[in-house]
Amino acid sequence: MNYYSAHRCSRIPNGPQYVGLLLHGMQTVSLEEPHCFIDRIGQIVKIPQRETGNGRTTPYADDGYAKALWDYRNDSLLLGDDNQTLFVRDTDQTGGNVLLDTWHAISNLENEYHVKTKGAYYPWNEQLRVECAKSAARVKHGIKFTDRAYLRVNGKVTKIEDTNPLFQQPFELTIDMPYDTQLSRQAVEYLEDITTDRHSAQNLARLFPTPLLEPYKHLTYVLYGNGGNGKGIILGSLRRSFPRLTASIDSQRILGGKRGNGGFETQQETGKLIGALWAYDEDADTIGIDQLTYLKKISTGDEVNARRIGENAVSFPPKCTFIIATNNDVITTLNAAVARRFVHVRMRDNRKPAEFQPLLDFIKQYGASPFLMAGCVVWEKYGDDPYTDVSIGNPDDTTDLEQTIIDSICAKGYALSNIIESLKKTEQRDLISKLGLKRGKRKWFKEESVSKRVITVIDEVRFAPYRAAYERDREQLAEQLQTVTPIPEPIEADPIPLPTEFQFNASYTPADPNKVARNWKRLSEDPNYDSTHRPDGDAYAVIPGLGMAVIDMDKPHDDETGKPDGWTVLNMQVGRYGSEGFPAT
């Protein structure tokens, strides 16, 4: 019998009774019989009962509390570094009854050991904390390989050699393989291959050990890409390697849908976060500002509520790193506190499935371990701050209104604020935040002798993809303009020839001095009216005949926007003037 089964249990105010009798009285038996359970390594454990008279017995406590005491007695229930969080050791789920070297935090004994409401007595949680505190062992909040570990020491992620006494402690996550420099380098190469830039690749490497190495609970990751970029593969490596510690979730359910509503559905989905180190939605819907409140609670580890069907509701602080993989907008406010919580990764899109086969083979052989190795080195060598210059804005997914604002800001440095006044307040807020703008001071317009409120850029990182797309389009337009045929010079003649003299089938009717042609349709169709000749007066209407058309090619009201005029657009999109696509008129 070890120390835990021999020591004296503490008495705490309002604590459960018969703790020692239950702890010391449990024993393994060879055959199943009443009041037994199967423990983590497949042993049959008999739970003692107390006599009530007349030959009857009753349990000392619910069976779930007995199982918790048994785990404590066998070193499978320990306190974490904070002396508050209880950790339970993981077991394999294949029937092999093997204890794993990973641990998961629990919200409470009732939830972990399936204690029904009727048998629940919550002071048992404090009782087990008191008993576990008597042990010197603590689950270290870090990652251990077979030859080294990574742990935050004195505020800094530190490599712990296997000769260090800290190495002998249980770690929240233990990888059953030595650290391998070559595998770590290969992992970095794969991460760089599936992202658009090195900063995104390093941020993605950070993701893997984040729940165990971040200085305090605060980071949420956004993996952005339109598709064919491997984000599902890379996140799936976590679930493949650590199924008990990874939760695949529906972020809309957890965050409460598009309007931030909660309810039982939200509490059910939130229950998946209990004990998880990573929680990801690999195809998340649009996330707006309305949902930020709950997302921030998860990011910072504030207590949230969860409920599983048939079990007790529970409040618990999430330990997991929340990961949003999406091709939709993730709109956040522009304050510094929110900016610190979100780490952006831009994925490289439109890859062919065959291109991912080497990555799939790598994960099949090694799982997520090489990515954890690479991530540990990033945290150790580069400190605690992810790159903040990665933008996930998508210039190919803008509305006409958004594009008008972008064009105006890029051309003039501002857009008029009244352009968004027709939108709802929430729509205005989301548009402004999405593009990294602010509705700010008034600008004086000398020509009009009036001041108007304008919209300008406040977050250049968020606006950068839209500015880059604008400049790229400008460069392409400049190249195309070199091939545009100049507008033909007007015909100088007196009188000006009629369109019919150039084979343009048309009719002509009078117009008044204001260029208004009245009854043009009736006159052009009246057999008694001669509509084939030029009417008297300075203005007249030209009515195209069958098969003829008039194209009105306006110039932009404000040439500063850089938008091409109608003549240029026709030359670029239909064909050069004089070609088969755009024949000379």
XYZ file of C-alpha atoms in Angstrom:
585
model
C 0.000 0.000 0.000
C 1.532 3.337 -1.062
C 1.652 6.679 0.729
C -1.735 7.836 -0.540
C -3.593 4.801 0.781
C -1.828 4.978 4.180
C -1.948 8.675 5.039
C -4.537 10.392 7.179
C -7.212 12.354 5.312
C -7.874 15.961 6.298
C -11.082 17.283 7.719
C -12.380 20.437 6.030
C -15.391 22.575 7.007
C -18.572 21.184 5.428
C -16.440 18.518 3.802
C -17.641 15.025 2.917
C -17.672 12.373 5.611
C -16.036 8.938 5.570
C -13.278 10.088 3.167
C -10.612 7.965 4.844
C -12.862 4.906 5.111
C -13.690 5.120 1.430
C -10.096 5.812 0.379
C -8.524 3.005 2.420
C -11.378 0.553 1.997
C -11.267 0.213 -1.781
C -9.483 -2.869 -3.065
C -8.977 -4.764 -6.279
C -10.868 -8.025 -6.790
C -10.605 -10.722 -9.400
C -14.284 -11.025 -10.304
C -16.971 -8.448 -10.849
C -19.521 -8.153 -8.087
C -21.922 -5.454 -6.829
C -20.448 -2.019 -6.030
C -17.436 -2.378 -8.341
C -15.928 -0.300 -11.127
C -13.154 -0.805 -13.687
C -10.220 1.565 -13.213
C -7.878 3.195 -15.736
C -5.722 0.092 -16.219
C -8.567 -2.407 -16.363
C -8.573 -3.555 -12.740
C -11.850 -4.377 -10.988
C -12.124 -2.219 -7.865
C -14.630 -2.929 -5.093
C -16.147 0.088 -3.316
C -16.792 -0.421 0.416
C -20.319 0.227 1.746
C -21.326 1.284 5.251
C -23.787 -0.705 7.349
C -27.150 0.922 8.050
C -28.717 -1.881 10.151
C -30.963 -4.841 9.368
C -28.235 -6.189 7.110
C -28.477 -3.280 4.699
C -25.671 -1.161 3.309
C -25.442 2.232 1.647
C -22.619 3.925 -0.331
C -20.283 6.303 1.486
C -20.602 8.595 -1.557
C -21.484 8.502 -5.220
C -19.357 6.041 -7.211
C -17.823 8.955 -9.139
C -16.164 10.292 -6.001
C -14.857 6.813 -5.232
C -13.271 6.671 -8.696
C -11.663 10.077 -8.100
C -10.222 8.893 -4.776
C -8.894 5.754 -6.459
C -7.169 7.864 -9.142
C -5.683 10.040 -6.403
C -4.521 6.945 -4.529
C -2.786 5.700 -7.708
C -1.145 9.008 -8.717
C -3.537 9.626 -11.629
C -5.098 12.696 -10.036
C -2.706 15.572 -9.290
C -2.682 19.315 -8.820
C -1.200 21.641 -11.411
C 1.390 24.354 -10.868
C -1.305 26.770 -9.724
C -2.198 24.511 -6.734
C -5.823 24.883 -7.759
C -6.466 23.017 -11.007
C -6.964 19.265 -10.794
C -5.454 17.170 -13.578
C -6.389 13.616 -14.519
C -4.045 11.297 -16.356
C -5.126 10.186 -19.838
C -5.522 6.570 -20.906
C -5.620 5.051 -24.348
C -9.062 4.279 -25.683
C -8.195 1.112 -27.590
C -8.853 -1.354 -24.774
C -5.172 -1.740 -24.010
C -5.615 -0.058 -20.599
C -2.344 1.822 -20.895
C -1.709 4.995 -18.918
C -0.526 7.805 -21.181
C 1.970 10.514 -20.351
C -0.526 13.291 -20.982
C -2.862 14.969 -18.516
C -6.007 17.000 -18.930
C -7.425 19.665 -16.648
C -10.915 19.014 -15.310
C -13.696 21.496 -14.602
C -14.903 19.566 -11.540
C -15.185 16.013 -10.253
C -18.877 15.825 -11.055
C -18.320 16.459 -14.748
C -15.187 14.322 -15.107
C -16.502 11.313 -13.183
C -20.141 11.588 -14.322
C -21.691 12.280 -10.937
C -25.405 12.851 -11.401
C -27.114 15.805 -9.750
C -28.823 13.575 -7.194
C -25.517 12.242 -5.839
C -23.472 15.425 -6.144
C -21.828 16.971 -3.089
C -19.514 19.724 -4.349
C -17.181 20.019 -1.308
C -15.569 16.810 -2.612
C -13.683 19.044 -5.077
C -12.019 20.990 -2.282
C -11.363 17.748 -0.374
C -9.393 16.315 -3.299
C -7.454 19.569 -3.732
C -6.448 19.426 -0.073
C -5.367 15.779 -0.347
C -3.462 16.314 -3.622
C -1.639 19.301 -2.111
C 0.104 16.889 0.300
C 2.025 15.421 -2.615
C 5.180 17.102 -3.921
C 4.229 16.121 -7.464
C 2.670 18.769 -9.678
C 1.634 18.582 -13.302
C 3.992 21.041 -14.972
C 2.398 23.361 -17.499
C 4.746 22.567 -20.347
C 5.840 20.033 -22.977
C 8.240 17.166 -22.420
C 10.067 15.040 -24.973
C 12.061 11.997 -23.903
C 15.320 13.974 -23.763
C 14.277 17.562 -23.027
C 11.305 19.679 -21.985
C 10.068 23.216 -22.553
C 8.667 25.090 -19.581
C 8.122 28.700 -18.607
C 10.689 29.523 -15.904
C 10.982 33.027 -14.420
C 8.697 34.394 -17.109
C 10.575 32.916 -20.077
C 10.156 29.729 -22.080
C 13.180 27.648 -21.163
C 14.649 24.395 -22.429
C 14.855 21.892 -19.550
C 17.556 19.249 -19.945
C 16.854 15.684 -18.769
C 19.392 16.186 -15.955
C 17.289 18.951 -14.404
C 15.128 17.800 -11.430
C 12.163 19.566 -13.040
C 12.371 17.057 -15.874
C 11.331 14.256 -13.513
C 7.979 15.905 -12.775
C 4.889 14.926 -14.795
C 4.193 17.362 -17.628
C 0.824 18.283 -19.006
C 1.944 17.014 -22.418
C 4.634 14.378 -22.903
C 5.770 13.300 -26.376
C 7.108 9.760 -26.531
C 10.088 10.589 -28.761
C 13.293 12.609 -28.465
C 13.556 16.106 -29.850
C 14.819 15.837 -33.446
C 16.409 18.888 -35.089
C 15.979 17.475 -38.584
C 12.262 16.770 -38.068
C 11.815 20.272 -36.665
C 13.429 21.786 -39.773
C 11.232 19.676 -42.039
C 8.181 20.867 -40.127
C 9.242 24.489 -40.671
C 9.637 23.830 -44.410
C 6.109 22.432 -44.618
C 4.692 25.377 -42.669
C 6.468 27.827 -44.973
C 5.139 25.927 -47.975
C 1.469 26.217 -46.977
C 1.596 29.884 -45.896
C 2.132 33.032 -47.948
C 5.026 34.522 -45.979
C 7.563 33.705 -43.284
C 5.736 35.672 -40.611
C 2.603 33.619 -41.196
C 4.690 30.448 -41.065
C 6.247 31.427 -37.731
C 2.856 32.366 -36.304
C 1.531 28.966 -37.393
C 4.478 27.227 -35.712
C 3.663 29.114 -32.503
C 0.119 27.768 -32.574
C 1.008 24.199 -31.645
C 2.571 24.738 -28.174
C 0.594 27.913 -27.382
C -1.766 26.401 -24.752
C 1.254 25.192 -22.781
C 3.787 27.985 -23.290
C 1.956 31.330 -23.574
C 2.706 33.609 -20.599
C -0.973 33.904 -19.749
C -4.126 32.703 -21.427
C -4.981 35.176 -24.178
C -4.158 34.093 -27.749
C -6.652 33.104 -30.448
C -5.477 32.094 -33.927
C -7.124 32.926 -37.258
C -6.024 30.820 -40.243
C -7.346 32.537 -43.357
C -7.510 31.121 -46.852
C -10.034 30.483 -49.607
C -9.327 26.783 -50.025
C -6.845 24.225 -51.246
C -4.281 25.400 -48.699
C -3.847 22.537 -46.212
C -5.294 24.204 -43.113
C -7.565 21.208 -42.525
C -4.601 18.850 -42.842
C -2.417 20.749 -40.402
C -5.174 21.068 -37.797
C -6.135 17.428 -38.273
C -2.607 16.451 -37.204
C -3.460 17.638 -33.679
C -6.621 15.573 -33.513
C -4.783 12.553 -34.926
C -2.012 12.808 -32.325
C -3.991 13.989 -29.294
C -7.662 13.011 -29.696
C -8.452 13.487 -25.995
C -6.903 16.962 -25.936
C -8.286 18.320 -29.221
C -11.843 19.460 -29.868
C -13.340 20.025 -33.308
C -16.055 22.593 -32.716
C -18.650 24.733 -34.473
C -17.636 28.294 -33.659
C -21.073 29.656 -34.553
C -22.673 27.466 -31.916
C -20.107 28.328 -29.270
C -20.077 32.033 -30.038
C -23.842 32.134 -30.316
C -24.579 32.555 -34.022
C -24.473 35.707 -36.078
C -26.073 37.875 -33.395
C -24.255 36.516 -30.392
C -27.228 34.657 -28.887
C -26.459 31.959 -26.318
C -28.689 29.185 -24.998
C -28.549 25.466 -24.474
C -27.006 24.808 -27.889
C -24.109 27.109 -27.009
C -23.634 25.415 -23.624
C -23.565 21.980 -25.254
C -20.912 23.016 -27.750
C -18.904 24.791 -25.043
C -18.774 21.485 -23.150
C -16.349 20.203 -25.812
C -13.743 22.660 -24.490
C -13.499 20.943 -21.089
C -10.080 19.326 -20.791
C -9.046 20.356 -24.339
C -5.743 22.034 -25.181
C -6.748 22.911 -28.752
C -10.202 23.716 -30.092
C -10.617 24.469 -33.783
C -13.273 25.123 -36.389
C -11.718 24.280 -39.734
C -14.500 25.910 -41.773
C -15.827 28.773 -39.672
C -18.620 31.081 -40.750
C -18.312 34.861 -40.614
C -17.434 36.112 -37.136
C -18.472 39.642 -36.290
C -18.039 42.111 -33.488
C -21.241 40.917 -31.794
C -19.535 37.617 -31.011
C -16.317 39.095 -29.641
C -17.493 39.200 -26.036
C -17.797 35.434 -25.747
C -14.724 34.847 -27.905
C -12.671 37.063 -25.573
C -13.895 35.068 -22.570
C -12.598 31.870 -24.172
C -9.361 33.543 -25.255
C -8.573 34.839 -21.773
C -9.803 31.781 -19.860
C -12.686 33.523 -18.125
C -15.298 31.171 -16.736
C -17.916 29.981 -19.208
C -20.951 27.765 -18.769
C -21.365 24.328 -20.284
C -23.908 21.570 -20.078
C -23.903 18.068 -21.499
C -27.165 16.227 -22.056
C -28.181 14.444 -18.849
C -25.352 15.975 -16.826
C -24.919 18.922 -14.498
C -24.356 22.441 -15.771
C -20.809 23.528 -14.990
C -18.786 26.736 -14.964
C -15.130 26.330 -15.890
C -12.195 28.367 -17.241
C -11.230 27.091 -20.731
C -7.597 26.029 -21.042
C -7.639 25.544 -24.800
C -6.220 27.661 -27.583
C -9.099 28.632 -29.879
C -8.357 28.323 -33.617
C -10.576 29.754 -36.359
C -9.853 28.474 -39.879
C -11.995 30.275 -42.421
C -12.435 31.919 -45.791
C -14.979 34.360 -44.355
C -14.568 37.662 -42.572
C -13.330 37.695 -38.985
C -14.188 41.238 -37.934
C -12.730 42.521 -34.686
C -12.640 45.907 -33.060
C -9.565 48.065 -33.531
C -8.506 48.541 -29.916
C -5.091 47.347 -28.765
C -6.452 44.806 -26.267
C -8.244 42.885 -29.020
C -5.310 43.178 -31.416
C -3.027 41.470 -28.863
C -5.338 38.462 -28.635
C -5.558 37.562 -32.325
C -2.697 35.926 -34.215
C -3.216 35.903 -37.981
C -1.923 33.306 -40.441
C -2.397 33.763 -44.184
C -2.542 30.415 -45.978
C -1.396 29.818 -49.578
C -4.483 29.018 -51.654
C -5.429 26.990 -54.726
C -3.018 24.092 -54.357
C -3.644 20.807 -56.109
C -4.422 17.822 -53.830
C -1.332 15.971 -55.053
C 0.881 18.764 -53.736
C -0.106 17.863 -50.167
C 0.856 14.203 -50.382
C 4.356 14.698 -48.880
C 2.797 16.618 -45.970
C 0.176 13.895 -45.475
C 2.887 11.213 -45.458
C 4.945 13.254 -42.975
C 1.970 13.606 -40.601
C 1.047 9.938 -41.010
C 4.527 8.957 -39.853
C 5.206 11.545 -37.149
C 1.865 13.152 -36.267
C 1.956 16.673 -34.859
C 5.171 16.117 -32.883
C 7.577 17.798 -35.357
C 5.365 20.899 -35.450
C 5.408 21.008 -31.640
C 9.204 20.778 -31.762
C 9.399 23.694 -34.199
C 6.926 25.715 -32.155
C 8.816 25.195 -28.898
C 11.972 26.595 -30.483
C 10.061 29.644 -31.760
C 8.738 30.395 -28.278
C 12.193 29.855 -26.728
C 14.252 31.854 -29.252
C 11.885 34.592 -30.393
C 10.001 35.390 -27.207
C 6.321 35.737 -26.498
C 5.163 38.120 -29.237
C 3.717 36.763 -32.489
C 4.015 38.821 -35.657
C 1.282 41.451 -35.908
C 1.908 42.527 -39.501
C 0.018 39.613 -41.081
C -3.282 40.723 -42.597
C -6.172 38.445 -43.517
C -8.130 41.014 -45.548
C -9.321 39.693 -48.919
C -9.511 42.343 -51.670
C -11.349 39.875 -53.916
C -14.272 39.735 -51.471
C -15.456 43.327 -51.217
C -18.839 44.880 -51.917
C -19.221 47.692 -54.450
C -19.560 50.167 -51.593
C -16.421 48.878 -49.860
C -14.490 49.070 -53.140
C -15.651 52.645 -53.731
C -14.378 53.620 -50.280
C -11.072 51.787 -50.868
C -10.553 53.480 -54.247
C -11.256 56.926 -52.817
C -8.933 56.459 -49.842
C -6.107 55.108 -52.005
C -6.477 57.958 -54.518
C -7.160 60.889 -52.174
C -6.374 59.692 -48.656
C -9.999 59.841 -47.533
C -13.586 58.965 -48.416
C -16.640 61.039 -47.538
C -18.386 59.724 -44.458
C -21.875 60.204 -45.883
C -21.222 57.336 -48.299
C -22.108 54.828 -45.557
C -24.960 56.696 -43.914
C -27.589 54.555 -45.675
C -26.273 51.446 -43.846
C -27.486 50.273 -40.462
C -25.331 51.280 -37.491
C -24.051 47.720 -37.028
C -23.227 47.465 -40.748
C -21.339 50.758 -40.613
C -19.380 49.527 -37.588
C -18.477 46.205 -39.235
C -17.402 47.844 -42.509
C -15.209 50.372 -40.711
C -13.583 47.656 -38.567
C -13.143 45.195 -41.421
C -11.091 47.656 -43.495
C -9.192 49.201 -40.574
C -10.748 52.636 -40.926
C -12.039 55.383 -38.669
C -14.716 57.979 -39.164
C -12.842 61.013 -38.018
C -12.415 64.748 -38.311
C -14.055 67.111 -40.741
C -12.154 68.217 -43.842
C -12.464 71.677 -45.382
C -13.241 71.711 -49.098
C -12.133 75.104 -50.378
C -13.878 74.890 -53.746
C -17.256 74.319 -52.098
C -16.568 76.423 -48.995
C -17.834 73.626 -46.802
C -16.432 71.080 -44.333
C -17.408 67.407 -44.498
C -16.717 64.464 -42.221
C -14.351 61.948 -43.814
C -13.224 58.322 -43.375
C -9.494 57.589 -43.145
C -7.213 54.649 -42.370
C -6.322 53.954 -38.736
C -4.872 50.427 -39.117
C -2.507 50.195 -42.081
C -1.885 46.477 -41.489
C -5.574 45.682 -41.841
C -5.932 47.977 -44.864
C -2.697 46.823 -46.539
C -4.156 44.048 -48.785
C -6.729 46.463 -50.199
C -4.127 49.153 -50.856
C -1.834 46.606 -52.490
C -4.649 45.372 -54.742
C -5.455 48.961 -55.733
C -1.826 49.679 -56.634
C -1.598 46.400 -58.519
C -4.703 47.279 -60.528
C -3.258 50.733 -61.238
C -0.065 49.207 -62.594
C -2.011 46.807 -64.771
C -4.205 49.654 -65.985
C -1.134 51.726 -66.863
C 0.211 48.843 -68.945
C -3.119 48.380 -70.685
C -3.505 52.097 -71.368
C -0.431 51.921 -73.572
C -2.385 49.732 -76.009
C -5.568 51.833 -76.046
C -6.310 53.551 -79.366
C -6.768 57.304 -78.907
C -10.294 58.635 -79.239
C -10.853 59.691 -82.883
C -10.870 63.425 -83.415
C -14.298 65.029 -83.997
C -15.297 65.569 -87.611
C -14.858 69.210 -88.537
C -17.418 70.125 -91.239
C -20.212 72.552 -91.892
C -22.764 71.218 -91.782
C -21.852 68.216 -89.625
C -22.614 65.009 -91.545
C -25.549 62.958 -90.346
C -24.972 59.460 -88.918
C -26.852 57.970 -91.918
C -24.059 59.255 -94.143
C -21.794 56.788 -92.284
C -24.180 53.829 -92.688
C -25.728 54.338 -89.230
C -29.410 53.576 -89.770
C -31.291 56.243 -87.810
C -34.277 58.599 -87.691
C -34.256 62.273 -86.671
C -36.834 64.279 -84.720
C -36.780 67.850 -83.345
C -35.626 68.837 -79.850
C -36.194 72.074 -77.952
C -33.363 74.399 -76.830
C -33.072 72.357 -73.601
C -32.285 69.260 -75.709
C -35.612 67.621 -74.860
C -37.121 65.670 -77.764
C -40.865 65.416 -77.306
C -42.948 62.802 -79.144
C -39.811 61.365 -80.722
C -41.250 57.837 -80.841
C -44.532 58.926 -82.489
C -42.785 61.142 -85.023
C -40.132 58.565 -85.943
C -42.884 56.017 -86.673
C -45.280 58.471 -88.448
C -45.297 57.750 -92.237
C -46.469 61.310 -92.867
C -43.434 62.843 -91.122
C -40.058 62.931 -92.846
C -37.642 61.653 -90.174
C -34.811 60.936 -92.610
C -33.507 64.517 -92.738
C -31.992 66.872 -90.200
C -34.726 68.871 -88.410
C -34.510 72.634 -88.203
C -32.941 74.089 -85.055
C -29.688 73.622 -83.157
C -30.759 70.443 -81.342
C -32.340 67.261 -82.602
C -32.747 63.629 -81.568
C -31.085 60.652 -83.251
C -33.180 57.491 -82.944
C -31.172 54.318 -83.781
C -32.802 52.005 -86.295
C -33.009 48.227 -86.147
C -29.605 46.687 -85.343
C -28.087 50.027 -84.371
C -27.058 51.233 -80.866
C -25.645 54.317 -79.194
C -23.003 53.808 -76.527
C -22.767 56.573 -73.926
C -19.149 56.718 -72.693
C -18.887 59.026 -69.689
C -15.752 60.230 -68.004
C -15.542 59.859 -64.157
C -16.677 62.935 -62.251
C -13.428 62.831 -60.273
C -10.368 61.793 -62.280
C -8.322 61.454 -59.033
C -9.860 58.046 -58.403
C -7.863 56.705 -61.324
C -10.890 54.963 -62.800
C -10.656 54.625 -66.624
C -13.247 56.341 -68.827
C -15.744 54.481 -70.962
C -13.590 54.611 -74.104
C -10.664 53.001 -72.275
C -12.846 50.289 -70.751
C -14.227 49.330 -74.168
C -10.734 49.122 -75.641
C -9.525 46.920 -72.760
C -12.528 44.655 -72.347
C -14.105 44.461 -75.829
C -11.134 44.994 -78.096
C -8.925 47.690 -79.483
C -10.786 50.218 -81.582
C -10.634 49.150 -85.200
C -10.311 45.442 -84.340
C -12.884 42.726 -85.012
C -14.154 42.966 -81.413
C -14.592 46.756 -81.568
C -14.869 47.714 -85.250
C -14.412 51.330 -86.248
C -17.699 53.181 -86.482
